[in-house]
mmCIF file of C-alpha atoms in Angstrom:
data_model
loop_
_atom_site.group_PDB
_atom_site.id
_atom_site.type_symbol
_atom_site.label_atom_id
_atom_site.label_comp_id
_atom_site.label_asym_id
_atom_site.label_seq_id
_atom_site.Cartn_x
_atom_site.Cartn_y
_atom_site.Cartn_z
ATOM 1 C CA UNK I 7 -1.384 -32.756 7.649
ATOM 2 C CA UNK I 8 -1.236 -28.799 5.920
ATOM 3 C CA UNK I 9 0.670 -27.843 3.095
ATOM 4 C CA UNK I 10 2.926 -24.935 4.357
ATOM 5 C CA UNK I 11 2.400 -22.174 2.107
ATOM 6 C CA UNK I 12 4.708 -18.840 1.686
ATOM 7 C CA UNK I 13 2.109 -16.299 1.061
ATOM 8 C CA UNK I 14 5.656 -13.472 0.791
ATOM 9 C CA UNK I 15 8.899 -13.117 1.329
ATOM 10 C CA UNK I 16 11.918 -11.952 1.269
ATOM 11 C CA UNK I 17 15.072 -10.509 2.862
ATOM 12 C CA UNK I 18 13.201 -8.328 5.350
ATOM 13 C CA UNK I 19 10.344 -10.175 6.500
ATOM 14 C CA UNK I 20 8.324 -13.926 5.246
ATOM 15 C CA UNK I 21 3.885 -14.654 5.847
ATOM 16 C CA UNK I 22 3.502 -18.592 5.692
ATOM 17 C CA UNK I 23 0.339 -20.351 5.662
ATOM 18 C CA UNK I 24 0.033 -23.225 7.281
ATOM 19 C CA UNK I 25 -4.076 -24.582 7.236
ATOM 20 C CA UNK I 26 -5.997 -21.603 9.405
ATOM 21 C CA UNK I 27 -3.299 -19.750 10.458
ATOM 22 C CA UNK I 28 -0.776 -17.416 9.030
ATOM 23 C CA UNK I 29 2.735 -17.915 10.293
ATOM 24 C CA UNK I 30 4.911 -13.662 9.504
ATOM 25 C CA UNK I 31 8.337 -14.084 10.615
ATOM 26 C CA UNK I 32 10.113 -10.864 10.987
ATOM 27 C CA UNK I 33 13.621 -9.743 12.196
ATOM 28 C CA UNK I 34 12.600 -6.812 13.275
ATOM 29 C CA UNK I 35 11.383 -6.378 16.992
ATOM 30 C CA UNK I 36 10.335 -3.494 16.572
ATOM 31 C CA UNK I 37 8.239 -3.679 13.394
ATOM 32 C CA UNK I 38 6.103 -6.460 15.462
ATOM 33 C CA UNK I 39 5.669 -4.620 18.497
ATOM 34 C CA UNK I 40 4.029 -2.195 15.897
ATOM 35 C CA UNK I 41 1.675 -4.827 13.915
ATOM 36 C CA UNK I 42 0.680 -5.722 16.709
ATOM 37 C CA UNK I 43 -0.101 -1.750 18.465
ATOM 38 C CA UNK I 44 -1.914 -1.646 15.199
ATOM 39 C CA UNK I 45 -4.697 -3.996 15.229
ATOM 40 C CA UNK I 46 -5.242 -3.682 18.968
ATOM 41 C CA UNK I 47 -5.971 0.522 17.945
ATOM 42 C CA UNK I 48 -8.096 -0.061 14.586
ATOM 43 C CA UNK I 49 -11.778 -0.008 14.276
ATOM 44 C CA UNK I 50 -11.781 -1.937 11.549
ATOM 45 C CA UNK I 51 -11.695 -5.493 11.466
ATOM 46 C CA UNK I 52 -7.845 -7.174 12.148
ATOM 47 C CA UNK I 53 -6.601 -11.397 12.475
ATOM 48 C CA UNK I 54 -7.498 -12.848 16.102
ATOM 49 C CA UNK I 55 -4.024 -12.695 17.520
ATOM 50 C CA UNK I 56 -3.038 -16.858 18.172
ATOM 51 C CA UNK I 57 0.595 -16.337 19.995
ATOM 52 C CA UNK I 58 4.016 -14.834 19.622
ATOM 53 C CA UNK I 59 6.700 -15.992 19.707
ATOM 54 C CA UNK I 60 9.698 -13.564 18.078
ATOM 55 C CA UNK I 61 10.385 -14.055 15.376
ATOM 56 C CA UNK I 62 6.683 -14.954 14.956
ATOM 57 C CA UNK I 63 3.740 -13.752 15.254
ATOM 58 C CA UNK I 64 0.761 -16.218 14.898
ATOM 59 C CA UNK I 65 -2.781 -15.244 13.339
ATOM 60 C CA UNK I 66 -5.743 -16.308 12.380
ATOM 61 C CA UNK I 67 -6.787 -16.828 8.490
ATOM 62 C CA UNK I 68 -9.670 -14.610 7.919
ATOM 63 C CA UNK I 69 -13.366 -15.901 6.343
ATOM 64 C CA UNK I 70 -13.322 -14.292 2.761
ATOM 65 C CA UNK I 71 -11.083 -13.712 -0.333
ATOM 66 C CA UNK I 72 -9.159 -10.117 -0.829
ATOM 67 C CA UNK I 73 -10.657 -8.434 -3.747
ATOM 68 C CA UNK I 74 -7.698 -9.075 -6.115
ATOM 69 C CA UNK I 75 -3.888 -8.564 -6.216
ATOM 70 C CA UNK I 76 -2.232 -5.664 -7.809
ATOM 71 C CA UNK I 77 -1.066 -6.607 -11.145
ATOM 72 C CA UNK I 78 -4.526 -9.480 -11.999
ATOM 73 C CA UNK I 79 -8.097 -9.224 -12.061
ATOM 74 C CA UNK I 80 -9.900 -7.190 -9.599
ATOM 75 C CA UNK I 81 -12.722 -8.630 -7.715
ATOM 76 C CA UNK I 82 -16.296 -8.070 -6.686
ATOM 77 C CA UNK I 83 -19.023 -5.767 -6.660
ATOM 78 C CA UNK I 84 -19.226 -1.957 -6.834
ATOM 79 C CA UNK I 85 -21.065 -2.813 -3.244
ATOM 80 C CA UNK I 86 -17.723 -4.445 -2.329
ATOM 81 C CA UNK I 87 -15.464 -1.936 -2.971
ATOM 82 C CA UNK I 88 -17.732 1.076 -1.172
ATOM 83 C CA UNK I 89 -17.418 -1.392 1.582
ATOM 84 C CA UNK I 90 -13.919 -1.327 1.935
ATOM 85 C CA UNK I 91 -14.049 2.399 1.200
ATOM 86 C CA UNK I 92 -16.494 2.799 4.111
ATOM 87 C CA UNK I 93 -14.760 1.305 6.622
ATOM 88 C CA UNK I 94 -10.616 2.352 5.291
ATOM 89 C CA UNK I 95 -12.378 6.451 6.338
ATOM 90 C CA UNK I 96 -12.986 5.184 10.096
ATOM 91 C CA UNK I 97 -10.170 3.663 9.775
ATOM 92 C CA UNK I 98 -8.275 7.585 9.171
ATOM 93 C CA UNK I 99 -10.645 8.802 11.635
ATOM 94 C CA UNK I 100 -9.982 6.505 14.766
ATOM 95 C CA UNK I 101 -7.823 8.430 17.624
ATOM 96 C CA UNK I 102 -4.282 8.647 16.198
ATOM 97 C CA UNK I 103 -1.156 5.866 17.295
ATOM 98 C CA UNK I 104 1.570 7.570 18.884
ATOM 99 C CA UNK I 105 3.980 6.613 16.278
ATOM 100 C CA UNK I 106 4.827 7.943 12.479
ATOM 101 C CA UNK I 107 4.483 5.445 9.850
ATOM 102 C CA UNK I 108 5.077 4.686 6.349
ATOM 103 C CA UNK I 109 2.157 7.505 5.028
ATOM 104 C CA UNK I 110 4.226 9.666 7.449
ATOM 105 C CA UNK I 111 7.313 10.312 5.975
ATOM 106 C CA UNK I 112 8.154 13.856 5.086
ATOM 107 C CA UNK I 113 8.271 16.483 2.828
ATOM 108 C CA UNK I 114 12.021 16.509 3.844
ATOM 109 C CA UNK I 115 12.425 12.465 3.888
ATOM 110 C CA UNK I 116 10.030 11.956 0.203
ATOM 111 C CA UNK I 117 11.407 14.946 -1.828
ATOM 112 C CA UNK I 118 15.260 14.003 -1.052
ATOM 113 C CA UNK I 119 14.036 9.439 -1.041
ATOM 114 C CA UNK I 120 12.156 10.161 -4.394
ATOM 115 C CA UNK I 121 15.121 12.610 -5.716
ATOM 116 C CA UNK I 122 17.632 10.239 -5.586
ATOM 117 C CA UNK I 123 15.388 6.663 -6.720
ATOM 118 C CA UNK I 124 15.063 8.966 -9.882
ATOM 119 C CA UNK I 125 18.386 9.412 -11.285
ATOM 120 C CA UNK I 126 18.612 6.429 -10.526
ATOM 121 C CA UNK I 127 16.202 4.229 -12.489
ATOM 122 C CA UNK I 128 17.270 6.816 -15.739
ATOM 123 C CA UNK I 129 21.087 6.704 -14.642
ATOM 124 C CA UNK I 130 21.027 2.358 -14.249
ATOM 125 C CA UNK I 131 18.460 2.361 -17.047
ATOM 126 C CA UNK I 132 15.691 0.717 -15.154
ATOM 127 C CA UNK I 133 13.319 2.927 -16.837
ATOM 128 C CA UNK I 134 13.083 5.259 -19.822
ATOM 129 C CA UNK I 135 14.057 8.795 -18.475
ATOM 130 C CA UNK I 136 10.884 10.124 -19.713
ATOM 131 C CA UNK I 137 8.785 8.148 -18.241
ATOM 132 C CA UNK I 138 10.805 8.675 -14.195
ATOM 133 C CA UNK I 139 9.998 12.425 -14.701
ATOM 134 C CA UNK I 140 6.922 12.555 -16.461
ATOM 135 C CA UNK I 141 5.610 11.255 -13.266
ATOM 136 C CA UNK I 142 7.826 12.748 -10.765
ATOM 137 C CA UNK I 143 6.294 15.949 -11.701
ATOM 138 C CA UNK I 144 3.343 14.026 -11.107
ATOM 139 C CA UNK I 145 4.036 12.991 -7.966
ATOM 140 C CA UNK I 146 4.701 16.433 -6.600
ATOM 141 C CA UNK I 147 1.413 16.967 -5.916
ATOM 142 C CA UNK I 148 1.839 14.369 -2.578
ATOM 143 C CA UNK I 149 4.754 16.336 -1.482
ATOM 144 C CA UNK I 150 2.070 19.216 0.527
ATOM 145 C CA UNK I 151 1.579 19.506 3.676
ATOM 146 C CA UNK I 152 -1.102 17.179 5.526
ATOM 147 C CA UNK I 153 -3.510 16.180 8.656
ATOM 148 C CA UNK I 154 -2.514 13.514 10.319
ATOM 149 C CA UNK I 155 -5.330 10.640 9.832
ATOM 150 C CA UNK I 156 -4.675 6.774 11.473
ATOM 151 C CA UNK I 157 -3.004 4.816 8.187
ATOM 152 C CA UNK I 158 -2.484 0.885 7.457
ATOM 153 C CA UNK I 159 0.384 1.843 5.177
ATOM 154 C CA UNK I 160 0.503 -0.942 2.986
ATOM 155 C CA UNK I 161 -2.858 -1.197 1.982
ATOM 156 C CA UNK I 162 -2.791 -3.250 -0.484
ATOM 157 C CA UNK I 163 -6.004 -5.186 -2.197
ATOM 158 C CA UNK I 164 -4.064 -8.289 -1.461
ATOM 159 C CA UNK I 165 -4.417 -6.985 2.662
ATOM 160 C CA UNK I 166 -8.479 -6.081 2.907
ATOM 161 C CA UNK I 167 -10.838 -9.030 2.867
ATOM 162 C CA UNK I 168 -14.723 -9.539 1.608
ATOM 163 C CA UNK I 169 -17.710 -11.522 1.704
ATOM 164 C CA UNK I 170 -19.863 -10.399 -0.246
ATOM 165 C CA UNK I 171 -19.868 -6.993 1.208
ATOM 166 C CA UNK I 172 -18.235 -6.107 3.465
ATOM 167 C CA UNK I 173 -15.440 -6.077 4.791
ATOM 168 C CA UNK I 174 -14.216 -8.776 7.236
ATOM 169 C CA UNK I 175 -10.632 -7.966 8.043
ATOM 170 C CA UNK I 176 -7.463 -6.056 7.022
ATOM 171 C CA UNK I 177 -3.697 -7.528 7.657
ATOM 172 C CA UNK I 178 -0.021 -6.424 7.647
ATOM 173 C CA UNK I 179 -0.162 -3.848 10.402
ATOM 174 C CA UNK I 180 3.402 -3.248 10.894
ATOM 175 C CA UNK I 181 3.682 0.399 8.744
ATOM 176 C CA UNK I 182 0.592 1.253 10.054
ATOM 177 C CA UNK I 183 0.924 5.187 12.374
ATOM 178 C CA UNK I 184 0.151 8.454 11.301
ATOM 179 C CA UNK I 185 0.317 8.927 8.605
ATOM 180 C CA UNK I 186 -2.071 11.063 5.126
ATOM 181 C CA UNK I 187 -5.078 9.083 4.501
ATOM 182 C CA UNK I 188 -4.979 9.623 0.787
ATOM 183 C CA UNK I 189 -1.824 7.588 0.955
ATOM 184 C CA UNK I 190 -3.429 5.228 2.099
ATOM 185 C CA UNK I 191 -6.177 5.366 -0.472
ATOM 186 C CA UNK I 192 -3.787 5.417 -3.603
ATOM 187 C CA UNK I 193 -2.341 2.126 -2.274
ATOM 188 C CA UNK I 194 -5.973 -0.270 -2.213
ATOM 189 C CA UNK I 195 -6.134 1.156 -5.549
ATOM 190 C CA UNK I 196 -3.481 1.280 -7.483
ATOM 191 C CA UNK I 197 -3.484 -0.254 -10.553
ATOM 192 C CA UNK I 198 -7.250 -0.871 -10.545
ATOM 193 C CA UNK I 199 -8.052 3.706 -10.602
ATOM 194 C CA UNK I 200 -11.486 1.471 -12.047
ATOM 195 C CA UNK I 201 -12.488 1.057 -8.921
ATOM 196 C CA UNK I 202 -11.598 4.429 -7.343
ATOM 197 C CA UNK I 203 -15.290 5.872 -8.066
ATOM 198 C CA UNK I 204 -16.485 3.055 -6.005
ATOM 199 C CA UNK I 205 -13.962 3.951 -3.126
ATOM 200 C CA UNK I 206 -14.617 7.117 -3.176
ATOM 201 C CA UNK I 207 -18.197 6.581 -3.242
ATOM 202 C CA UNK I 208 -17.632 4.599 0.369
ATOM 203 C CA UNK I 209 -15.605 7.075 1.626
ATOM 204 C CA UNK I 210 -17.174 10.566 1.546
ATOM 205 C CA UNK I 211 -15.317 13.467 1.414
ATOM 206 C CA UNK I 212 -12.196 14.960 0.862
ATOM 207 C CA UNK I 213 -10.714 13.364 -0.945
ATOM 208 C CA UNK I 214 -8.118 15.148 -3.831
ATOM 209 C CA UNK I 215 -7.673 12.783 -6.803
ATOM 210 C CA UNK I 216 -5.144 14.846 -8.585
ATOM 211 C CA UNK I 217 -2.957 13.814 -4.659
ATOM 212 C CA UNK I 218 -4.332 10.268 -5.591
ATOM 213 C CA UNK I 219 -2.855 10.052 -9.104
ATOM 214 C CA UNK I 220 0.436 11.427 -7.559
ATOM 215 C CA UNK I 221 0.492 9.185 -4.219
ATOM 216 C CA UNK I 222 0.727 6.953 -6.727
ATOM 217 C CA UNK I 223 2.886 7.828 -9.157
ATOM 218 C CA UNK I 224 5.498 8.267 -6.163
ATOM 219 C CA UNK I 225 5.231 4.987 -4.879
ATOM 220 C CA UNK I 226 5.083 2.988 -8.203
ATOM 221 C CA UNK I 227 8.774 5.053 -9.040
ATOM 222 C CA UNK I 228 9.716 4.475 -5.263
ATOM 223 C CA UNK I 229 9.613 0.494 -5.193
ATOM 224 C CA UNK I 230 10.709 -0.722 -9.056
ATOM 225 C CA UNK I 231 14.295 -1.142 -7.804
ATOM 226 C CA UNK I 232 13.316 -2.392 -4.797
ATOM 227 C CA UNK I 233 11.031 -5.264 -6.128
ATOM 228 C CA UNK I 234 13.318 -6.174 -8.899
ATOM 229 C CA UNK I 235 15.959 -6.436 -5.730
ATOM 230 C CA UNK I 236 13.508 -9.013 -3.921
ATOM 231 C CA UNK I 237 13.270 -11.186 -6.990
ATOM 232 C CA UNK I 238 9.296 -9.424 -8.107
ATOM 233 C CA UNK I 239 8.623 -8.344 -11.513
ATOM 234 C CA UNK I 240 6.723 -4.480 -11.362
ATOM 235 C CA UNK I 241 6.897 -5.025 -15.666
ATOM 236 C CA UNK I 242 4.838 -7.159 -15.115
ATOM 237 C CA UNK I 243 0.899 -6.498 -16.674
ATOM 238 C CA UNK I 244 -1.346 -4.448 -14.455
ATOM 239 C CA UNK I 245 2.342 -3.773 -11.861
ATOM 240 C CA UNK I 246 3.426 -0.569 -10.775
ATOM 241 C CA UNK I 247 5.834 0.370 -14.381
ATOM 242 C CA UNK I 248 2.270 0.026 -16.254
ATOM 243 C CA UNK I 249 0.494 2.211 -13.272
ATOM 244 C CA UNK I 250 3.698 4.754 -14.556
ATOM 245 C CA UNK I 251 3.061 4.162 -18.766
ATOM 246 C CA UNK I 252 -0.458 5.649 -17.688
ATOM 247 C CA UNK I 253 0.065 7.772 -15.347
ATOM 248 C CA UNK I 254 1.435 9.352 -18.664
ATOM 249 C CA UNK I 255 -0.436 9.037 -21.268
ATOM 250 C CA UNK I 256 -3.385 10.163 -18.841
ATOM 251 C CA UNK I 257 -0.484 13.703 -18.458
ATOM 252 C CA UNK I 258 -0.766 12.875 -22.782
ATOM 253 C CA UNK I 259 -3.925 13.392 -23.204
ATOM 254 C CA UNK I 260 -5.149 15.980 -20.708
ATOM 255 C CA UNK I 261 -2.569 18.280 -23.452
ATOM 256 C CA UNK I 262 -4.589 16.871 -26.768
ATOM 257 C CA UNK I 263 -8.154 18.046 -24.943
#
């Protein structure tokens, strides 16, 4: 009998693996609908949908392995990372989906959310004030007009599967929609910036490194408290707090040079 593996679980949703089948349980039917629609539109490999019975979506497992996880060692050759960059570019160049995704929040929405979150991080003593302030300044570069692209919206490296140097599939499309392409690139290389050049080699032109760094800071600032509340550890080596520290060190290094 196949064992049930809990891939991820928190108050909003859970993903289980039973043999070669993934079961996503999500009480938000609209989110599941959006995920199915995004997978049907995406011009990149996605999991085969086996069946749906709300609140469960069943998909087939993908061949290959992921390029790693945030906070863990990264795997894959430079060519595999470049292939992922090329797949992301293919997605971003595709016809736009009808709805706005997580990467498509307005400047006004993001600014308010970011300012409120930064205040809570400092007042509640979650993070040092200088770490929050410096990364808030870095994040400012992401708060600018952008050209809408077909974005995944939660493009963590754990969501991209490769076999050798070939991308075999991308999972978890519930946050997909129109958005800022550089948000996806920042999410994909979060905590693994050593592979950013490889990803860009596959992705091609139109990449602003300052904006990618800004999205990394912004995404990490917004995630810390939420991750703690869901039982995850953003302070683990290589995770969100380390990303914020590295951005602060990079800023200090530029000032000295």
